[in-house]
JSON list of C-alpha atoms in Angstrom, two decimals:
[
{"chain": "A", "resi": 1, "resn": "GLY", "atom": "CA", "xyz": [0.00, 0.00, 0.00]},
{"chain": "A", "resi": 2, "resn": "THR", "atom": "CA", "xyz": [0.89, 3.67, -0.17]},
{"chain": "A", "resi": 3, "resn": "GLN", "atom": "CA", "xyz": [3.17, 4.96, 2.57]},
{"chain": "A", "resi": 4, "resn": "PRO", "atom": "CA", "xyz": [2.76, 8.40, 4.25]},
{"chain": "A", "resi": 5, "resn": "ASN", "atom": "CA", "xyz": [6.01, 9.71, 2.75]},
{"chain": "A", "resi": 6, "resn": "GLN", "atom": "CA", "xyz": [4.83, 8.67, -0.73]},
{"chain": "A", "resi": 7, "resn": "ALA", "atom": "CA", "xyz": [1.49, 10.41, -0.18]},
{"chain": "A", "resi": 8, "resn": "LEU", "atom": "CA", "xyz": [3.19, 13.64, 0.92]},
{"chain": "A", "resi": 9, "resn": "THR", "atom": "CA", "xyz": [5.42, 13.60, -2.17]},
{"chain": "A", "resi": 10, "resn": "ALA", "atom": "CA", "xyz": [2.43, 12.93, -4.44]},
{"chain": "A", "resi": 11, "resn": "ALA", "atom": "CA", "xyz": [0.59, 15.88, -2.85]},
{"chain": "A", "resi": 12, "resn": "GLY", "atom": "CA", "xyz": [3.39, 18.27, -3.83]},
{"chain": "A", "resi": 13, "resn": "GLY", "atom": "CA", "xyz": [5.58, 18.05, -0.75]},
{"chain": "A", "resi": 14, "resn": "THR", "atom": "CA", "xyz": [5.69, 19.88, 2.57]},
{"chain": "A", "resi": 15, "resn": "THR", "atom": "CA", "xyz": [6.45, 23.55, 3.13]},
{"chain": "A", "resi": 16, "resn": "THR", "atom": "CA", "xyz": [9.34, 25.09, 5.07]},
{"chain": "A", "resi": 17, "resn": "ILE", "atom": "CA", "xyz": [7.21, 25.47, 8.20]},
{"chain": "A", "resi": 18, "resn": "ALA", "atom": "CA", "xyz": [6.18, 21.80, 8.36]},
{"chain": "A", "resi": 19, "resn": "ASP", "atom": "CA", "xyz": [7.38, 19.64, 11.25]},
{"chain": "A", "resi": 20, "resn": "LEU", "atom": "CA", "xyz": [8.25, 16.19, 9.91]},
{"chain": "A", "resi": 21, "resn": "ARG", "atom": "CA", "xyz": [8.98, 14.85, 13.40]},
{"chain": "A", "resi": 22, "resn": "THR", "atom": "CA", "xyz": [5.32, 14.48, 14.32]},
{"chain": "A", "resi": 23, "resn": "ILE", "atom": "CA", "xyz": [3.16, 13.49, 11.35]},
{"chain": "A", "resi": 24, "resn": "LEU", "atom": "CA", "xyz": [-0.31, 12.47, 12.47]},
{"chain": "A", "resi": 25, "resn": "ILE", "atom": "CA", "xyz": [-2.21, 9.70, 10.67]},
{"chain": "A", "resi": 26, "resn": "ARG", "atom": "CA", "xyz": [-5.91, 9.73, 11.47]},
{"chain": "A", "resi": 27, "resn": "ARG", "atom": "CA", "xyz": [-8.29, 6.96, 10.42]},
{"chain": "A", "resi": 28, "resn": "LYS", "atom": "CA", "xyz": [-11.78, 5.79, 11.24]},
{"chain": "A", "resi": 29, "resn": "SER", "atom": "CA", "xyz": [-12.13, 2.35, 12.81]},
{"chain": "A", "resi": 30, "resn": "VAL", "atom": "CA", "xyz": [-14.07, -0.16, 10.71]},
{"chain": "A", "resi": 31, "resn": "VAL", "atom": "CA", "xyz": [-15.32, -1.74, 13.93]},
{"chain": "A", "resi": 32, "resn": "ASN", "atom": "CA", "xyz": [-17.10, 1.12, 15.71]},
{"chain": "A", "resi": 33, "resn": "ASN", "atom": "CA", "xyz": [-16.30, 4.25, 13.64]},
{"chain": "A", "resi": 34, "resn": "SER", "atom": "CA", "xyz": [-14.09, 5.63, 16.41]},
{"chain": "A", "resi": 35, "resn": "ILE", "atom": "CA", "xyz": [-11.11, 7.77, 15.38]},
{"chain": "A", "resi": 36, "resn": "ILE", "atom": "CA", "xyz": [-7.70, 6.11, 15.60]},
{"chain": "A", "resi": 37, "resn": "GLU", "atom": "CA", "xyz": [-4.58, 8.28, 15.57]},
{"chain": "A", "resi": 38, "resn": "ARG", "atom": "CA", "xyz": [-0.95, 7.33, 15.10]},
{"chain": "A", "resi": 39, "resn": "GLU", "atom": "CA", "xyz": [2.08, 9.61, 15.13]},
{"chain": "A", "resi": 40, "resn": "ILE", "atom": "CA", "xyz": [5.08, 8.95, 12.90]},
{"chain": "A", "resi": 41, "resn": "ASP", "atom": "CA", "xyz": [8.51, 10.58, 12.61]},
{"chain": "A", "resi": 42, "resn": "LEU", "atom": "CA", "xyz": [9.78, 11.14, 9.07]},
{"chain": "A", "resi": 43, "resn": "LEU", "atom": "CA", "xyz": [12.74, 13.36, 10.01]},
{"chain": "A", "resi": 44, "resn": "THR", "atom": "CA", "xyz": [14.84, 10.82, 11.90]},
{"chain": "A", "resi": 45, "resn": "PRO", "atom": "CA", "xyz": [14.94, 8.34, 8.98]},
{"chain": "A", "resi": 46, "resn": "LEU", "atom": "CA", "xyz": [16.07, 11.24, 6.76]},
{"chain": "A", "resi": 47, "resn": "GLN", "atom": "CA", "xyz": [18.87, 12.08, 9.19]},
{"chain": "A", "resi": 48, "resn": "ASN", "atom": "CA", "xyz": [19.95, 8.45, 9.55]},
{"chain": "A", "resi": 49, "resn": "GLY", "atom": "CA", "xyz": [19.53, 7.49, 5.90]},
{"chain": "A", "resi": 50, "resn": "THR", "atom": "CA", "xyz": [17.09, 4.73, 6.80]},
{"chain": "A", "resi": 51, "resn": "THR", "atom": "CA", "xyz": [13.65, 3.73, 5.54]},
{"chain": "A", "resi": 52, "resn": "PRO", "atom": "CA", "xyz": [10.66, 5.06, 7.53]},
{"chain": "A", "resi": 53, "resn": "SER", "atom": "CA", "xyz": [8.56, 2.55, 9.46]},
{"chain": "A", "resi": 54, "resn": "GLU", "atom": "CA", "xyz": [5.92, 1.04, 7.20]},
{"chain": "A", "resi": 55, "resn": "LEU", "atom": "CA", "xyz": [2.34, 2.18, 7.60]},
{"chain": "A", "resi": 56, "resn": "ASN", "atom": "CA", "xyz": [0.01, 1.28, 4.77]},
{"chain": "A", "resi": 57, "resn": "LEU", "atom": "CA", "xyz": [-2.55, 4.00, 4.19]},
{"chain": "A", "resi": 58, "resn": "ARG", "atom": "CA", "xyz": [-6.20, 3.14, 3.69]},
{"chain": "A", "resi": 59, "resn": "ASP", "atom": "CA", "xyz": [-8.94, 4.90, 1.79]},
{"chain": "A", "resi": 60, "resn": "GLY", "atom": "CA", "xyz": [-10.27, 7.74, 3.95]},
{"chain": "A", "resi": 61, "resn": "ASP", "atom": "CA", "xyz": [-7.09, 8.21, 6.00]},
{"chain": "A", "resi": 62, "resn": "ALA", "atom": "CA", "xyz": [-6.05, 11.78, 6.81]},
{"chain": "A", "resi": 63, "resn": "ILE", "atom": "CA", "xyz": [-2.43, 12.92, 7.07]},
{"chain": "A", "resi": 64, "resn": "ILE", "atom": "CA", "xyz": [-1.95, 15.94, 9.33]},
{"chain": "A", "resi": 65, "resn": "VAL", "atom": "CA", "xyz": [1.37, 17.78, 9.14]},
{"chain": "A", "resi": 66, "resn": "ARG", "atom": "CA", "xyz": [1.89, 20.03, 12.12]},
{"chain": "A", "resi": 67, "resn": "LYS", "atom": "CA", "xyz": [3.48, 23.45, 11.97]},
{"chain": "A", "resi": 68, "resn": "LEU", "atom": "CA", "xyz": [6.94, 23.94, 13.46]},
{"chain": "A", "resi": 69, "resn": "GLU", "atom": "CA", "xyz": [6.41, 25.36, 16.93]},
{"chain": "A", "resi": 70, "resn": "VAL", "atom": "CA", "xyz": [8.11, 28.57, 18.02]},
{"chain": "A", "resi": 71, "resn": "GLY", "atom": "CA", "xyz": [11.26, 27.73, 19.97]},
{"chain": "A", "resi": 72, "resn": "ASN", "atom": "CA", "xyz": [11.26, 24.11, 18.83]},
{"chain": "A", "resi": 73, "resn": "THR", "atom": "CA", "xyz": [13.43, 24.42, 15.73]},
{"chain": "A", "resi": 74, "resn": "THR", "atom": "CA", "xyz": [16.95, 24.38, 17.18]},
{"chain": "A", "resi": 75, "resn": "ASP", "atom": "CA", "xyz": [17.76, 20.82, 16.11]},
{"chain": "A", "resi": 76, "resn": "TYR", "atom": "CA", "xyz": [15.53, 20.85, 13.04]},
{"chain": "A", "resi": 77, "resn": "ASP", "atom": "CA", "xyz": [17.64, 20.55, 9.87]},
{"chain": "A", "resi": 78, "resn": "ARG", "atom": "CA", "xyz": [15.63, 22.60, 7.36]},
{"chain": "A", "resi": 79, "resn": "GLN", "atom": "CA", "xyz": [18.28, 22.25, 4.66]},
{"chain": "A", "resi": 80, "resn": "LEU", "atom": "CA", "xyz": [18.23, 18.45, 4.91]},
{"chain": "A", "resi": 81, "resn": "VAL", "atom": "CA", "xyz": [14.44, 18.49, 4.59]},
{"chain": "A", "resi": 82, "resn": "ALA", "atom": "CA", "xyz": [14.59, 20.94, 1.67]},
{"chain": "A", "resi": 83, "resn": "ARG", "atom": "CA", "xyz": [16.87, 18.61, -0.28]},
{"chain": "A", "resi": 84, "resn": "SER", "atom": "CA", "xyz": [14.66, 15.59, 0.33]},
{"chain": "A", "resi": 85, "resn": "ASN", "atom": "CA", "xyz": [11.76, 14.43, -1.82]},
{"chain": "A", "resi": 86, "resn": "LEU", "atom": "CA", "xyz": [9.39, 15.09, 1.09]},
{"chain": "A", "resi": 87, "resn": "ALA", "atom": "CA", "xyz": [9.61, 18.85, 0.62]},
{"chain": "A", "resi": 88, "resn": "GLN", "atom": "CA", "xyz": [8.00, 20.88, -2.13]},
{"chain": "A", "resi": 89, "resn": "GLN", "atom": "CA", "xyz": [10.31, 20.62, -5.11]},
{"chain": "A", "resi": 90, "resn": "GLN", "atom": "CA", "xyz": [10.39, 24.32, -5.99]},
{"chain": "A", "resi": 91, "resn": "ILE", "atom": "CA", "xyz": [10.58, 27.59, -4.08]},
{"chain": "A", "resi": 92, "resn": "SER", "atom": "CA", "xyz": [9.65, 31.10, -5.13]},
{"chain": "A", "resi": 93, "resn": "VAL", "atom": "CA", "xyz": [12.07, 33.96, -4.43]},
{"chain": "A", "resi": 94, "resn": "ARG", "atom": "CA", "xyz": [11.13, 37.60, -5.05]},
{"chain": "A", "resi": 95, "resn": "VAL", "atom": "CA", "xyz": [13.83, 39.89, -6.45]},
{"chain": "A", "resi": 96, "resn": "LEU", "atom": "CA", "xyz": [13.86, 43.70, -6.23]},
{"chain": "A", "resi": 97, "resn": "SER", "atom": "CA", "xyz": [16.59, 45.48, -8.14]},
{"chain": "A", "resi": 98, "resn": "TYR", "atom": "CA", "xyz": [17.64, 48.83, -9.54]},
{"chain": "A", "resi": 99, "resn": "PRO", "atom": "CA", "xyz": [18.46, 50.63, -11.83]},
{"chain": "A", "resi": 100, "resn": "ASN", "atom": "CA", "xyz": [15.18, 49.85, -13.57]},
{"chain": "A", "resi": 101, "resn": "GLY", "atom": "CA", "xyz": [13.24, 48.96, -10.44]},
{"chain": "A", "resi": 102, "resn": "THR", "atom": "CA", "xyz": [12.90, 45.36, -11.54]},
{"chain": "A", "resi": 103, "resn": "ILE", "atom": "CA", "xyz": [10.56, 43.28, -9.42]},
{"chain": "A", "resi": 104, "resn": "GLY", "atom": "CA", "xyz": [10.37, 39.66, -10.40]},
{"chain": "A", "resi": 105, "resn": "ASN", "atom": "CA", "xyz": [10.00, 36.14, -9.11]},
{"chain": "A", "resi": 106, "resn": "LEU", "atom": "CA", "xyz": [12.54, 33.37, -9.40]},
{"chain": "A", "resi": 107, "resn": "THR", "atom": "CA", "xyz": [11.45, 29.75, -9.35]},
{"chain": "A", "resi": 108, "resn": "LEU", "atom": "CA", "xyz": [14.30, 27.67, -7.98]},
{"chain": "A", "resi": 109, "resn": "ALA", "atom": "CA", "xyz": [14.76, 24.08, -6.89]},
{"chain": "A", "resi": 110, "resn": "ASN", "atom": "CA", "xyz": [14.18, 23.59, -3.18]},
{"chain": "A", "resi": 111, "resn": "GLY", "atom": "CA", "xyz": [17.55, 23.43, -1.46]},
{"chain": "A", "resi": 112, "resn": "SER", "atom": "CA", "xyz": [18.95, 26.22, -3.65]},
{"chain": "A", "resi": 113, "resn": "THR", "atom": "CA", "xyz": [21.44, 28.70, -2.23]},
{"chain": "A", "resi": 114, "resn": "PHE", "atom": "CA", "xyz": [22.26, 32.36, -2.81]},
{"chain": "A", "resi": 115, "resn": "ILE", "atom": "CA", "xyz": [24.65, 31.56, -5.68]},
{"chain": "A", "resi": 116, "resn": "ASP", "atom": "CA", "xyz": [21.79, 29.86, -7.55]},
{"chain": "A", "resi": 117, "resn": "ALA", "atom": "CA", "xyz": [19.66, 32.99, -7.23]},
{"chain": "A", "resi": 118, "resn": "LEU", "atom": "CA", "xyz": [22.54, 35.26, -8.21]},
{"chain": "A", "resi": 119, "resn": "THR", "atom": "CA", "xyz": [23.19, 33.14, -11.30]},
{"chain": "A", "resi": 120, "resn": "ALA", "atom": "CA", "xyz": [19.51, 33.24, -12.25]},
{"chain": "A", "resi": 121, "resn": "ILE", "atom": "CA", "xyz": [19.29, 37.02, -11.75]},
{"chain": "A", "resi": 122, "resn": "SER", "atom": "CA", "xyz": [22.41, 37.61, -13.89]},
{"chain": "A", "resi": 123, "resn": "PRO", "atom": "CA", "xyz": [22.80, 41.23, -12.72]},
{"chain": "A", "resi": 124, "resn": "ASN", "atom": "CA", "xyz": [24.89, 43.62, -14.76]},
{"chain": "A", "resi": 125, "resn": "PRO", "atom": "CA", "xyz": [27.99, 44.23, -12.60]},
{"chain": "A", "resi": 126, "resn": "ASP", "atom": "CA", "xyz": [28.29, 47.74, -14.05]},
{"chain": "A", "resi": 127, "resn": "ASP", "atom": "CA", "xyz": [24.79, 48.71, -12.91]},
{"chain": "A", "resi": 128, "resn": "ALA", "atom": "CA", "xyz": [24.12, 46.64, -9.79]},
{"chain": "A", "resi": 129, "resn": "ASP", "atom": "CA", "xyz": [25.70, 47.04, -6.35]},
{"chain": "A", "resi": 130, "resn": "LEU", "atom": "CA", "xyz": [26.66, 43.39, -6.05]},
{"chain": "A", "resi": 131, "resn": "ASP", "atom": "CA", "xyz": [28.51, 44.08, -2.81]},
{"chain": "A", "resi": 132, "resn": "SER", "atom": "CA", "xyz": [25.29, 45.36, -1.25]},
{"chain": "A", "resi": 133, "resn": "ILE", "atom": "CA", "xyz": [22.52, 42.77, -1.34]},
{"chain": "A", "resi": 134, "resn": "ALA", "atom": "CA", "xyz": [19.91, 42.09, 1.32]},
{"chain": "A", "resi": 135, "resn": "LEU", "atom": "CA", "xyz": [18.13, 38.80, 1.94]},
{"chain": "A", "resi": 136, "resn": "ILE", "atom": "CA", "xyz": [14.82, 39.49, 3.69]},
{"chain": "A", "resi": 137, "resn": "ARG", "atom": "CA", "xyz": [12.90, 36.63, 5.25]},
{"chain": "A", "resi": 138, "resn": "PHE", "atom": "CA", "xyz": [9.78, 36.36, 7.39]},
{"chain": "A", "resi": 139, "resn": "ASP", "atom": "CA", "xyz": [10.62, 34.91, 10.80]},
{"chain": "A", "resi": 140, "resn": "PRO", "atom": "CA", "xyz": [7.46, 33.31, 12.23]},
{"chain": "A", "resi": 141, "resn": "GLU", "atom": "CA", "xyz": [9.04, 33.10, 15.70]},
{"chain": "A", "resi": 142, "resn": "GLN", "atom": "CA", "xyz": [9.52, 36.88, 15.83]},
{"chain": "A", "resi": 143, "resn": "GLY", "atom": "CA", "xyz": [6.54, 37.74, 13.66]},
{"chain": "A", "resi": 144, "resn": "LYS", "atom": "CA", "xyz": [8.60, 40.14, 11.58]},
{"chain": "A", "resi": 145, "resn": "ALA", "atom": "CA", "xyz": [10.89, 40.47, 8.58]},
{"chain": "A", "resi": 146, "resn": "VAL", "atom": "CA", "xyz": [14.56, 39.73, 9.26]},
{"chain": "A", "resi": 147, "resn": "THR", "atom": "CA", "xyz": [17.26, 41.17, 7.01]},
{"chain": "A", "resi": 148, "resn": "GLN", "atom": "CA", "xyz": [20.65, 39.61, 6.31]},
{"chain": "A", "resi": 149, "resn": "LYS", "atom": "CA", "xyz": [23.28, 41.59, 4.38]},
{"chain": "A", "resi": 150, "resn": "LEU", "atom": "CA", "xyz": [25.18, 39.66, 1.70]},
{"chain": "A", "resi": 151, "resn": "ASP", "atom": "CA", "xyz": [28.08, 40.51, -0.59]},
{"chain": "A", "resi": 152, "resn": "GLY", "atom": "CA", "xyz": [27.64, 39.10, -4.09]},
{"chain": "A", "resi": 153, "resn": "GLU", "atom": "CA", "xyz": [31.11, 40.21, -5.16]},
{"chain": "A", "resi": 154, "resn": "LYS", "atom": "CA", "xyz": [32.74, 38.22, -2.36]},
{"chain": "A", "resi": 155, "resn": "LEU", "atom": "CA", "xyz": [30.59, 35.22, -3.22]},
{"chain": "A", "resi": 156, "resn": "LEU", "atom": "CA", "xyz": [31.61, 35.31, -6.88]},
{"chain": "A", "resi": 157, "resn": "LYS", "atom": "CA", "xyz": [35.24, 35.42, -5.71]},
{"chain": "A", "resi": 158, "resn": "GLY", "atom": "CA", "xyz": [34.76, 32.24, -3.70]},
{"chain": "A", "resi": 159, "resn": "ASP", "atom": "CA", "xyz": [33.62, 33.38, -0.24]},
{"chain": "A", "resi": 160, "resn": "VAL", "atom": "CA", "xyz": [31.27, 30.51, 0.63]},
{"chain": "A", "resi": 161, "resn": "SER", "atom": "CA", "xyz": [30.16, 32.24, 3.85]},
{"chain": "A", "resi": 162, "resn": "GLN", "atom": "CA", "xyz": [27.96, 34.41, 1.62]},
{"chain": "A", "resi": 163, "resn": "ASN", "atom": "CA", "xyz": [26.27, 31.37, 0.03]},
{"chain": "A", "resi": 164, "resn": "VAL", "atom": "CA", "xyz": [23.35, 30.99, 2.42]},
{"chain": "A", "resi": 165, "resn": "PRO", "atom": "CA", "xyz": [20.48, 28.52, 1.88]},
{"chain": "A", "resi": 166, "resn": "LEU", "atom": "CA", "xyz": [17.28, 30.02, 0.49]},
{"chain": "A", "resi": 167, "resn": "GLN", "atom": "CA", "xyz": [13.71, 29.40, 1.60]},
{"chain": "A", "resi": 168, "resn": "ASP", "atom": "CA", "xyz": [10.35, 29.76, -0.08]},
{"chain": "A", "resi": 169, "resn": "GLU", "atom": "CA", "xyz": [9.06, 33.37, -0.03]},
{"chain": "A", "resi": 170, "resn": "ASP", "atom": "CA", "xyz": [12.53, 34.87, 0.51]},
{"chain": "A", "resi": 171, "resn": "VAL", "atom": "CA", "xyz": [13.10, 38.37, -0.89]},
{"chain": "A", "resi": 172, "resn": "ILE", "atom": "CA", "xyz": [16.41, 39.48, -2.42]},
{"chain": "A", "resi": 173, "resn": "VAL", "atom": "CA", "xyz": [17.04, 43.23, -2.70]},
{"chain": "A", "resi": 174, "resn": "VAL", "atom": "CA", "xyz": [19.97, 44.46, -4.81]},
{"chain": "A", "resi": 175, "resn": "GLY", "atom": "CA", "xyz": [21.50, 47.92, -4.29]},
{"chain": "A", "resi": 176, "resn": "ARG", "atom": "CA", "xyz": [22.20, 50.20, -1.32]},
{"chain": "A", "resi": 177, "resn": "SER", "atom": "CA", "xyz": [19.58, 52.83, -2.10]},
{"chain": "A", "resi": 178, "resn": "LEU", "atom": "CA", "xyz": [16.84, 50.27, -2.65]},
{"chain": "A", "resi": 179, "resn": "ILE", "atom": "CA", "xyz": [17.79, 48.40, 0.55]},
{"chain": "A", "resi": 180, "resn": "ALA", "atom": "CA", "xyz": [17.58, 51.70, 2.44]},
{"chain": "A", "resi": 181, "resn": "LYS", "atom": "CA", "xyz": [14.11, 52.41, 1.03]},
{"chain": "A", "resi": 182, "resn": "ILE", "atom": "CA", "xyz": [12.84, 48.90, 1.82]},
{"chain": "A", "resi": 183, "resn": "SER", "atom": "CA", "xyz": [14.30, 49.07, 5.35]},
{"chain": "A", "resi": 184, "resn": "ALA", "atom": "CA", "xyz": [12.61, 52.43, 5.92]},
{"chain": "A", "resi": 185, "resn": "ALA", "atom": "CA", "xyz": [9.30, 51.07, 4.67]},
{"chain": "A", "resi": 186, "resn": "LEU", "atom": "CA", "xyz": [9.59, 48.01, 6.94]},
{"chain": "A", "resi": 187, "resn": "SER", "atom": "CA", "xyz": [10.37, 50.22, 9.94]},
{"chain": "A", "resi": 188, "resn": "VAL", "atom": "CA", "xyz": [7.08, 52.11, 9.60]},
{"chain": "A", "resi": 189, "resn": "VAL", "atom": "CA", "xyz": [4.87, 49.04, 9.28]},
{"chain": "A", "resi": 190, "resn": "THR", "atom": "CA", "xyz": [2.23, 49.72, 11.90]},
{"chain": "A", "resi": 191, "resn": "ARG", "atom": "CA", "xyz": [1.55, 46.08, 12.71]},
{"chain": "A", "resi": 192, "resn": "PRO", "atom": "CA", "xyz": [3.90, 43.10, 12.84]},
{"chain": "A", "resi": 193, "resn": "PHE", "atom": "CA", "xyz": [3.32, 40.47, 10.16]},
{"chain": "A", "resi": 194, "resn": "ASN", "atom": "CA", "xyz": [1.09, 37.73, 11.49]},
{"chain": "A", "resi": 195, "resn": "ASP", "atom": "CA", "xyz": [2.04, 35.23, 8.80]},
{"chain": "A", "resi": 196, "resn": "PHE", "atom": "CA", "xyz": [3.67, 34.70, 5.42]},
{"chain": "A", "resi": 197, "resn": "LEU", "atom": "CA", "xyz": [0.59, 36.14, 3.71]},
{"chain": "A", "resi": 198, "resn": "GLY", "atom": "CA", "xyz": [1.09, 39.57, 5.29]},
{"chain": "A", "resi": 199, "resn": "PHE", "atom": "CA", "xyz": [4.80, 39.47, 4.47]},
{"chain": "A", "resi": 200, "resn": "ARG", "atom": "CA", "xyz": [4.05, 38.59, 0.84]},
{"chain": "A", "resi": 201, "resn": "ARG", "atom": "CA", "xyz": [1.39, 41.28, 0.55]},
{"chain": "A", "resi": 202, "resn": "PHE", "atom": "CA", "xyz": [3.84, 43.92, 1.79]},
{"chain": "A", "resi": 203, "resn": "PHE", "atom": "CA", "xyz": [6.26, 43.17, -1.03]},
{"chain": "A", "resi": 204, "resn": "GLU", "atom": "CA", "xyz": [3.50, 42.92, -3.61]},
{"chain": "A", "resi": 205, "resn": "GLU", "atom": "CA", "xyz": [2.55, 46.48, -2.71]},
{"chain": "A", "resi": 206, "resn": "ILE", "atom": "CA", "xyz": [6.15, 47.78, -2.64]},
{"chain": "A", "resi": 207, "resn": "PRO", "atom": "CA", "xyz": [5.92, 49.39, -6.13]},
{"chain": "A", "resi": 208, "resn": "GLU", "atom": "CA", "xyz": [3.16, 51.67, -4.82]},
{"chain": "A", "resi": 209, "resn": "LEU", "atom": "CA", "xyz": [5.51, 52.98, -2.11]},
{"chain": "A", "resi": 210, "resn": "PHE", "atom": "CA", "xyz": [8.20, 54.25, -4.49]}
]
């Protein structure tokens, strides 16, 4: 029969905020219609390179993937999960760049790093401030956007410390002046972002701010 990991892959994979340590399988008993629940761990087999415990799914079963809890992500290897076939296979990264105010979306393989995005962007080194790039990401634990400064020039010269892993819904901003404008706009947001949707909406409306 179909295994839970196969079902998750067939459904398109899990997101970056999914907790693979506690997957809940819920099924209705054929005896008295009571609900039977079983918890399985799909992360440990990934870490150990072993096969998950077998659990044949039945028609009508429900698979519930819990959200990563705040403060419970210290030992959770997101990059390992991203490279596995359990995760969604592609991520979307938004790019904001001058001189022409380009705003676009990159579709990259899950598990991609900053060098993959930089290669896909193919910025003109004469026009773009490659030494001044910001990676902005929504941090659900803090409920706000977190900015990390990166140096594309150093990366292209072999500085692997700049080659950070990317996540779905990341935003890359190229250029000092644009980074300053985005940072200023983020600082005057009246309410913290409650979720990824609010974070995404902010950047969708960015063109109206400039």
